[in-house]
CSV table of C-alpha atoms in Angstrom, one decimal:
chain,number,residue,atom,x,y,z
A,1,MET,CA,0.0,0.0,0.0
A,2,SER,CA,2.8,2.3,0.9
A,3,LYS,CA,4.5,1.7,-2.5
A,4,ARG,CA,1.3,2.4,-4.2
A,5,LYS,CA,1.0,5.7,-2.5
A,6,GLN,CA,4.5,6.6,-3.3
A,7,GLY,CA,3.9,5.8,-6.9
A,8,TRP,CA,0.8,8.3,-7.0
A,9,LYS,CA,2.9,10.9,-5.3
A,10,GLY,CA,5.4,10.6,-8.0
A,11,PHE,CA,2.9,10.8,-10.7
A,12,PHE,CA,1.6,14.1,-9.3
A,13,PHE,CA,5.1,15.4,-9.4
A,14,ILE,CA,5.5,14.8,-13.1
A,15,ILE,CA,2.1,16.1,-14.0
A,16,PRO,CA,3.2,19.8,-14.5
A,17,SER,CA,6.1,18.9,-16.8
A,18,PHE,CA,3.9,16.3,-18.7
A,19,VAL,CA,1.2,19.0,-19.3
A,20,GLY,CA,4.0,21.4,-20.4
A,21,VAL,CA,5.3,18.9,-22.9
A,22,CYS,CA,1.8,18.1,-24.2
A,23,LEU,CA,1.0,21.9,-24.7
A,24,PHE,CA,4.2,23.0,-26.2
A,25,TRP,CA,5.4,20.0,-28.0
A,26,ILE,CA,3.1,17.0,-28.6
A,27,PHE,CA,-0.2,18.9,-29.5
A,28,PRO,CA,1.7,21.3,-31.7
A,29,TYR,CA,3.5,18.5,-33.6
A,30,MET,CA,0.4,16.6,-33.9
A,31,ASP,CA,-1.2,19.7,-35.5
A,32,VAL,CA,1.9,19.9,-37.8
A,33,ILE,CA,1.2,16.3,-39.0
A,34,ARG,CA,-2.5,17.2,-39.5
A,35,ARG,CA,-1.7,20.2,-41.7
A,36,SER,CA,0.7,18.1,-43.9
A,37,PHE,CA,-2.3,16.3,-45.2
A,38,PHE,CA,-4.3,19.4,-45.9
A,39,GLY,CA,-4.1,22.3,-48.3
A,40,ALA,CA,-2.7,25.6,-46.8
A,41,VAL,CA,-5.5,27.9,-47.9
A,42,SER,CA,-8.5,25.5,-48.8
A,43,GLU,CA,-8.0,23.2,-45.8
A,44,LYS,CA,-9.1,20.4,-48.2
A,45,PHE,CA,-7.6,17.0,-47.6
A,46,THR,CA,-4.8,16.4,-50.2
A,47,GLY,CA,-3.5,13.0,-48.9
A,48,PHE,CA,0.3,12.7,-49.6
A,49,GLN,CA,0.3,15.3,-52.3
A,50,ASN,CA,2.2,17.7,-50.1
A,51,TYR,CA,4.9,15.1,-49.3
A,52,ARG,CA,5.3,14.5,-53.1
A,53,THR,CA,5.6,18.1,-53.8
A,54,VAL,CA,8.2,18.5,-51.2
A,55,ILE,CA,10.3,15.5,-52.2
A,56,PHE,CA,10.6,16.6,-55.8
A,57,ASN,CA,11.1,20.3,-54.8
A,58,GLU,CA,14.6,21.3,-56.1
A,59,ALA,CA,15.0,23.8,-53.2
A,60,PHE,CA,14.2,20.9,-50.6
A,61,GLN,CA,16.6,18.7,-52.3
A,62,LEU,CA,19.4,21.2,-52.3
A,63,ALA,CA,18.8,22.2,-48.7
A,64,GLY,CA,18.5,18.5,-47.5
A,65,LYS,CA,21.7,17.6,-49.3
A,66,ASN,CA,23.6,20.6,-47.9
A,67,THR,CA,22.2,19.9,-44.4
A,68,LEU,CA,23.2,16.2,-44.5
A,69,ARG,CA,26.7,17.3,-45.8
A,70,PHE,CA,27.1,19.9,-43.1
A,71,PHE,CA,26.2,17.4,-40.2
A,72,GLY,CA,28.2,14.6,-41.9
A,73,ILE,CA,31.4,16.8,-41.7
A,74,CYS,CA,30.8,18.9,-38.6
A,75,ILE,CA,29.5,16.2,-36.1
A,76,PRO,CA,32.6,13.7,-36.4
A,77,LEU,CA,35.1,16.5,-36.7
A,78,LEU,CA,33.6,18.4,-33.5
A,79,VAL,CA,33.3,15.2,-31.5
A,80,SER,CA,36.6,13.9,-32.2
A,81,LEU,CA,38.5,17.4,-31.9
A,82,SER,CA,36.7,18.1,-28.6
A,83,LEU,CA,37.6,14.8,-27.2
A,84,LEU,CA,41.2,15.2,-27.9
A,85,ILE,CA,41.4,18.7,-26.5
A,86,ALA,CA,39.4,17.5,-23.3
A,87,VAL,CA,41.9,14.5,-22.8
A,88,PHE,CA,44.8,16.9,-23.1
A,89,LEU,CA,43.3,19.4,-20.7
A,90,SER,CA,42.5,16.7,-18.1
A,91,ARG,CA,46.1,15.9,-17.9
A,92,GLN,CA,47.3,19.4,-17.4
A,93,LYS,CA,47.9,20.6,-13.8
A,94,TYR,CA,48.4,24.2,-14.6
A,95,PHE,CA,46.4,26.8,-16.8
A,96,ARG,CA,43.5,24.2,-17.1
A,97,GLN,CA,40.7,26.7,-16.2
A,98,ILE,CA,42.2,29.4,-18.2
A,99,THR,CA,42.5,27.3,-21.2
A,100,LYS,CA,38.9,25.8,-20.8
A,101,SER,CA,37.6,29.4,-20.5
A,102,PHE,CA,39.5,30.3,-23.7
A,103,PHE,CA,37.5,27.6,-25.6
A,104,LEU,CA,34.2,28.7,-23.9
A,105,PHE,CA,34.6,32.3,-24.8
A,106,PRO,CA,32.9,32.0,-28.3
A,107,MET,CA,29.8,30.9,-26.6
A,108,ALA,CA,29.5,34.1,-24.7
A,109,ILE,CA,29.7,36.3,-27.8
A,110,PRO,CA,26.3,37.5,-29.0
A,111,VAL,CA,25.0,36.5,-32.4
A,112,ALA,CA,25.2,40.1,-33.7
A,113,SER,CA,28.8,40.3,-32.8
A,114,VAL,CA,29.6,37.0,-34.5
A,115,VAL,CA,27.9,38.3,-37.6
A,116,PHE,CA,30.1,41.4,-37.4
A,117,LEU,CA,33.1,39.2,-37.0
A,118,TRP,CA,32.1,37.2,-40.0
A,119,LYS,CA,31.9,40.2,-42.2
A,120,LEU,CA,35.1,41.6,-40.9
A,121,ILE,CA,37.2,38.4,-41.5
A,122,PHE,CA,35.4,36.8,-44.5
A,123,HIS,CA,34.3,39.9,-46.7
A,124,LYS,CA,35.8,40.0,-50.1
A,125,GLN,CA,38.0,42.9,-48.9
A,126,GLY,CA,38.2,41.6,-45.3
A,127,LEU,CA,41.0,40.7,-43.0
A,128,LEU,CA,41.6,37.2,-44.2
A,129,ASN,CA,41.9,38.2,-47.8
A,130,HIS,CA,44.2,41.0,-46.8
A,131,ALA,CA,46.4,38.4,-45.2
A,132,LEU,CA,46.4,36.2,-48.2
A,133,GLU,CA,47.5,39.1,-50.4
A,134,LEU,CA,50.3,39.8,-48.0
A,135,CYS,CA,51.5,36.2,-48.6
A,136,SER,CA,51.2,36.8,-52.4
A,137,MET,CA,48.1,34.7,-52.7
A,138,LYS,CA,44.8,35.5,-54.4
A,139,GLY,CA,41.9,36.4,-52.3
A,140,ILE,CA,38.5,34.6,-52.2
A,141,ASP,CA,35.1,35.9,-52.3
A,142,TRP,CA,34.2,33.7,-49.3
A,143,MET,CA,30.6,34.4,-48.8
A,144,ASN,CA,29.8,34.0,-52.5
A,145,THR,CA,31.6,31.0,-53.6
A,146,GLU,CA,31.8,27.3,-52.4
A,147,ALA,CA,34.1,28.4,-49.6
A,148,SER,CA,30.9,29.8,-47.9
A,149,PHE,CA,30.1,26.1,-46.8
A,150,TYR,CA,33.5,25.8,-45.0
A,151,VAL,CA,33.0,29.1,-43.3
A,152,LEU,CA,29.7,27.8,-42.0
A,153,VAL,CA,31.5,24.7,-40.7
A,154,PHE,CA,34.2,26.6,-39.2
A,155,SER,CA,31.7,29.0,-37.4
A,156,TYR,CA,29.8,25.9,-36.1
A,157,ILE,CA,32.9,24.2,-34.7
A,158,TRP,CA,34.3,27.5,-33.3
A,159,ARG,CA,31.2,28.2,-31.4
A,160,ASN,CA,30.4,24.8,-30.0
A,161,LEU,CA,34.0,23.3,-29.4
A,162,GLY,CA,34.2,24.7,-25.8
A,163,TYR,CA,30.7,23.4,-24.9
A,164,ASP,CA,31.6,19.8,-26.0
A,165,ILE,CA,34.9,19.9,-24.3
A,166,VAL,CA,33.3,20.7,-21.0
A,167,LEU,CA,30.9,17.8,-21.5
A,168,TRP,CA,33.8,15.5,-22.2
A,169,MET,CA,35.8,16.7,-19.2
A,170,ALA,CA,32.7,16.0,-17.0
A,171,GLY,CA,32.8,12.4,-18.3
A,172,LEU,CA,36.5,12.1,-17.8
A,173,ALA,CA,36.3,13.3,-14.2
A,174,GLY,CA,34.0,10.4,-13.4
A,175,ILE,CA,36.6,7.8,-14.4
A,176,ASN,CA,38.5,6.3,-11.4
A,177,ARG,CA,42.1,7.2,-11.8
A,178,SER,CA,43.2,3.9,-10.1
A,179,LEU,CA,42.2,2.1,-13.3
A,180,TYR,CA,44.8,3.9,-15.2
A,181,GLU,CA,47.4,3.2,-12.4
A,182,SER,CA,46.5,-0.5,-12.4
A,183,ALA,CA,46.8,-0.6,-16.2
A,184,LYS,CA,50.2,1.1,-16.3
A,185,VAL,CA,51.5,-1.3,-13.7
A,186,ASP,CA,50.5,-4.1,-16.0
A,187,GLY,CA,52.5,-2.5,-18.9
A,188,ALA,CA,49.7,-0.7,-20.8
A,189,GLY,CA,50.8,2.4,-22.7
A,190,GLU,CA,48.8,5.6,-23.2
A,191,TRP,CA,47.2,4.5,-26.4
A,192,LYS,CA,46.1,1.2,-24.7
A,193,CYS,CA,44.7,3.1,-21.7
A,194,PHE,CA,42.8,5.4,-24.0
A,195,THR,CA,41.2,2.6,-26.0
A,196,LYS,CA,40.4,0.1,-23.3
A,197,ILE,CA,39.6,2.4,-20.4
A,198,THR,CA,38.8,6.0,-21.4
A,199,MET,CA,36.7,5.3,-24.6
A,200,PRO,CA,34.5,2.5,-23.2
A,201,LEU,CA,33.8,4.5,-20.0
A,202,LEU,CA,32.9,7.5,-22.1
A,203,LEU,CA,30.2,5.9,-24.2
A,204,PRO,CA,27.3,7.5,-22.2
A,205,SER,CA,29.0,10.8,-22.7
A,206,LEU,CA,29.5,10.2,-26.4
A,207,PHE,CA,25.8,9.6,-27.0
A,208,THR,CA,24.7,12.9,-25.1
A,209,ILE,CA,27.4,14.9,-26.9
A,210,VAL,CA,26.5,13.8,-30.3
A,211,VAL,CA,22.7,14.3,-29.7
A,212,LEU,CA,23.3,17.8,-28.3
A,213,SER,CA,25.8,18.6,-31.1
A,214,LEU,CA,23.2,17.5,-33.7
A,215,LEU,CA,20.7,19.8,-32.1
A,216,ASN,CA,23.1,22.8,-31.8
A,217,GLY,CA,23.9,22.4,-35.4
A,218,PHE,CA,20.5,23.9,-36.3
A,219,LYS,CA,21.5,27.1,-34.5
A,220,VAL,CA,24.1,28.0,-37.0
A,221,PHE,CA,21.3,29.3,-39.2
A,222,ARG,CA,21.2,32.6,-37.2
A,223,GLU,CA,24.6,33.6,-38.3
A,224,ALA,CA,24.1,32.5,-41.8
A,225,TYR,CA,20.8,34.2,-42.2
A,226,LEU,CA,22.0,37.5,-40.8
A,227,VAL,CA,25.0,37.4,-43.0
A,228,ALA,CA,23.8,36.3,-46.4
A,229,GLY,CA,20.0,36.7,-46.1
A,230,ASP,CA,17.1,34.7,-47.3
A,231,TYR,CA,18.9,33.2,-50.3
A,232,PRO,CA,22.6,32.6,-49.6
A,233,GLN,CA,25.2,31.0,-51.7
A,234,GLU,CA,23.6,27.6,-52.7
A,235,LYS,CA,26.4,25.6,-50.8
A,236,MET,CA,25.2,27.1,-47.5
A,237,TYR,CA,21.4,27.0,-48.3
A,238,LEU,CA,20.2,24.8,-45.5
A,239,LEU,CA,16.8,23.5,-44.3
A,240,GLN,CA,16.4,26.3,-42.0
A,241,HIS,CA,16.6,28.7,-44.9
A,242,LEU,CA,13.9,26.7,-46.7
A,243,PHE,CA,11.5,26.7,-43.7
A,244,ASN,CA,12.1,30.3,-43.2
A,245,ASN,CA,11.2,31.1,-46.8
A,246,TRP,CA,8.1,28.9,-46.8
A,247,TYR,CA,7.0,30.5,-43.4
A,248,ARG,CA,7.3,34.0,-45.0
A,249,ASP,CA,5.3,32.9,-48.1
A,250,LEU,CA,2.6,31.1,-45.8
A,251,SER,CA,3.2,27.8,-47.4
A,252,PHE,CA,2.2,25.9,-44.3
A,253,ASP,CA,1.3,22.7,-46.4
A,254,LYS,CA,4.7,22.3,-47.7
A,255,MET,CA,6.4,23.4,-44.5
A,256,SER,CA,4.4,20.9,-42.5
A,257,ALA,CA,5.2,18.0,-44.7
A,258,ALA,CA,8.9,18.9,-44.8
A,259,ALA,CA,8.9,19.3,-40.9
A,260,VAL,CA,7.3,15.9,-40.4
A,261,MET,CA,9.9,14.2,-42.7
A,262,THR,CA,12.8,16.1,-41.1
A,263,GLY,CA,11.5,15.5,-37.6
A,264,SER,CA,11.1,11.8,-38.3
A,265,VAL,CA,14.7,11.5,-39.7
A,266,ILE,CA,16.1,13.1,-36.6
A,267,LEU,CA,14.1,11.0,-34.2
A,268,ALA,CA,15.1,7.9,-36.1
A,269,LEU,CA,18.7,8.9,-36.0
A,270,ILE,CA,18.6,9.6,-32.3
A,271,PHE,CA,16.8,6.1,-31.8
A,272,ILE,CA,19.6,4.4,-33.9
A,273,LEU,CA,22.3,6.1,-31.8
A,274,GLN,CA,20.6,5.1,-28.6
A,275,ARG,CA,20.3,1.5,-29.9
A,276,ILE,CA,24.0,1.4,-30.8
A,277,TRP,CA,25.0,2.9,-27.5
A,278,GLU,CA,22.9,0.3,-25.6
A,279,GLY,CA,24.4,-2.5,-27.7
A,280,GLU,CA,27.8,-1.4,-26.7
């Protein structure tokens, strides 16, 4: 009887959070699913016509390809680079906090300041091209060529590197140092300790960091939009640009269908990552 009462008490504690999730996530998303099967103006049932329109839309294909390419490059690069730096910092006795603060500093910079920094560095007559000219190299119109994609990649890694480093260091702090001492007594080297002790014990952190890095990747749209507007160079035209333009044009039918497909892919990816982590 006491266990049943405790169970009901726990249920009452989660009710406020559950109501919030329903009001601000589940019900709106269900409405998006409903809208994806109806016309934006007529509200007539169209079946899967909106999905067919979106799938064969050239702008959606371009945005989807660029977004997949962006995450395919950024996520592995960010996760591996932040892990290496976190392992290095965890072994430092001096200047650890200062160095960690240095990597976290980009997160504290407002978006407007980042945009100004972009224009100052990557403009056709900006600081980077000026430095290239001093080295007798030809400058590049960074924001109007294919190089704009790599500017986007650099901005994402620069902004999120410190955040992932802190998460990795939190995971490293939870590893018992006696495990390394025992392994070194048995003759294990640094690489053996890293692959046999560090990485297996960091798998829970790996799953969390990959998911958070994936979600943070969508925030790079803010800088790209403020720098290049609604229609940037095609290599940095992401799904967020497409959704923004469809929202402005009140194309809620296409936007809903694209949102359902994109959300389904993200949820499926998170589920696959979770299953892989649990399998490990």
